[in-house]
């Protein structure tokens, strides 16, 4: 993600949200929290060097995006 432009990062966040909606509509789960952190997740991966830099979420269901991606 380091080499993506801002436009590409925004598109990626949109794709993440679409995937979250698809998965939650088929399996159930927490939709709101995952949608709320889509941009944050993309931004953190763009700025930091994961997996060397660790990202720790304070709420369990926000972790769903990280686990899938």
PDB file of C-alpha atoms in Angstrom, residues 16 20 23-24 29-38 40-42 44-45 50 53-69:
ATOM      1  CA  UNK A  16     -12.916  -2.873   1.830  1.00  0.00           C
ATOM      2  CA  UNK A  20     -17.378  -6.016   4.688  1.00  0.00           C
ATOM      3  CA  UNK A  23     -19.430 -10.776   4.200  1.00  0.00           C
ATOM      4  CA  UNK A  24     -21.637  -9.466   7.002  1.00  0.00           C
ATOM      5  CA  UNK A  29     -21.713  -9.875  12.483  1.00  0.00           C
ATOM      6  CA  UNK A  30     -20.850  -6.307  13.349  1.00  0.00           C
ATOM      7  CA  UNK A  31     -21.309  -4.066  10.342  1.00  0.00           C
ATOM      8  CA  UNK A  32     -21.038  -0.558  11.808  1.00  0.00           C
ATOM      9  CA  UNK A  33     -17.694  -0.836  13.562  1.00  0.00           C
ATOM     10  CA  UNK A  34     -15.979  -2.434  10.578  1.00  0.00           C
ATOM     11  CA  UNK A  35     -17.319   0.197   8.178  1.00  0.00           C
ATOM     12  CA  UNK A  36     -16.227   2.981  10.513  1.00  0.00           C
ATOM     13  CA  UNK A  37     -12.593   1.901  10.485  1.00  0.00           C
ATOM     14  CA  UNK A  38     -12.132   1.114   6.771  1.00  0.00           C
ATOM     15  CA  UNK A  40      -8.339   4.156   9.241  1.00  0.00           C
ATOM     16  CA  UNK A  41      -7.201   0.618   8.454  1.00  0.00           C
ATOM     17  CA  UNK A  42      -6.046   1.577   4.959  1.00  0.00           C
ATOM     18  CA  UNK A  44      -2.474   2.823   9.017  1.00  0.00           C
ATOM     19  CA  UNK A  45      -1.201   0.231   6.560  1.00  0.00           C
ATOM     20  CA  UNK A  50       3.050  -3.762   8.911  1.00  0.00           C
ATOM     21  CA  UNK A  53       4.828  -2.257  13.149  1.00  0.00           C
ATOM     22  CA  UNK A  54       2.036  -3.747  15.235  1.00  0.00           C
ATOM     23  CA  UNK A  55      -1.509  -2.362  15.157  1.00  0.00           C
ATOM     24  CA  UNK A  56      -3.615  -3.057  18.233  1.00  0.00           C
ATOM     25  CA  UNK A  57      -7.334  -2.295  18.175  1.00  0.00           C
ATOM     26  CA  UNK A  58      -9.181  -1.368  21.345  1.00  0.00           C
ATOM     27  CA  UNK A  59     -12.473  -3.022  20.293  1.00  0.00           C
ATOM     28  CA  UNK A  60     -12.607  -6.641  19.149  1.00  0.00           C
ATOM     29  CA  UNK A  61     -15.025  -6.313  16.231  1.00  0.00           C
ATOM     30  CA  UNK A  62     -12.893  -3.592  14.613  1.00  0.00           C
ATOM     31  CA  UNK A  63     -10.319  -6.322  14.082  1.00  0.00           C
ATOM     32  CA  UNK A  64     -12.394  -8.082  11.397  1.00  0.00           C
ATOM     33  CA  UNK A  65     -10.971  -5.924   8.600  1.00  0.00           C
ATOM     34  CA  UNK A  66      -7.385  -6.590   9.659  1.00  0.00           C
ATOM     35  CA  UNK A  67      -7.967 -10.329   9.852  1.00  0.00           C
ATOM     36  CA  UNK A  68      -9.459 -10.460   6.346  1.00  0.00           C
ATOM     37  CA  UNK A  69      -6.822  -8.230   4.800  1.00  0.00           C
TER      38      UNK A  69
END
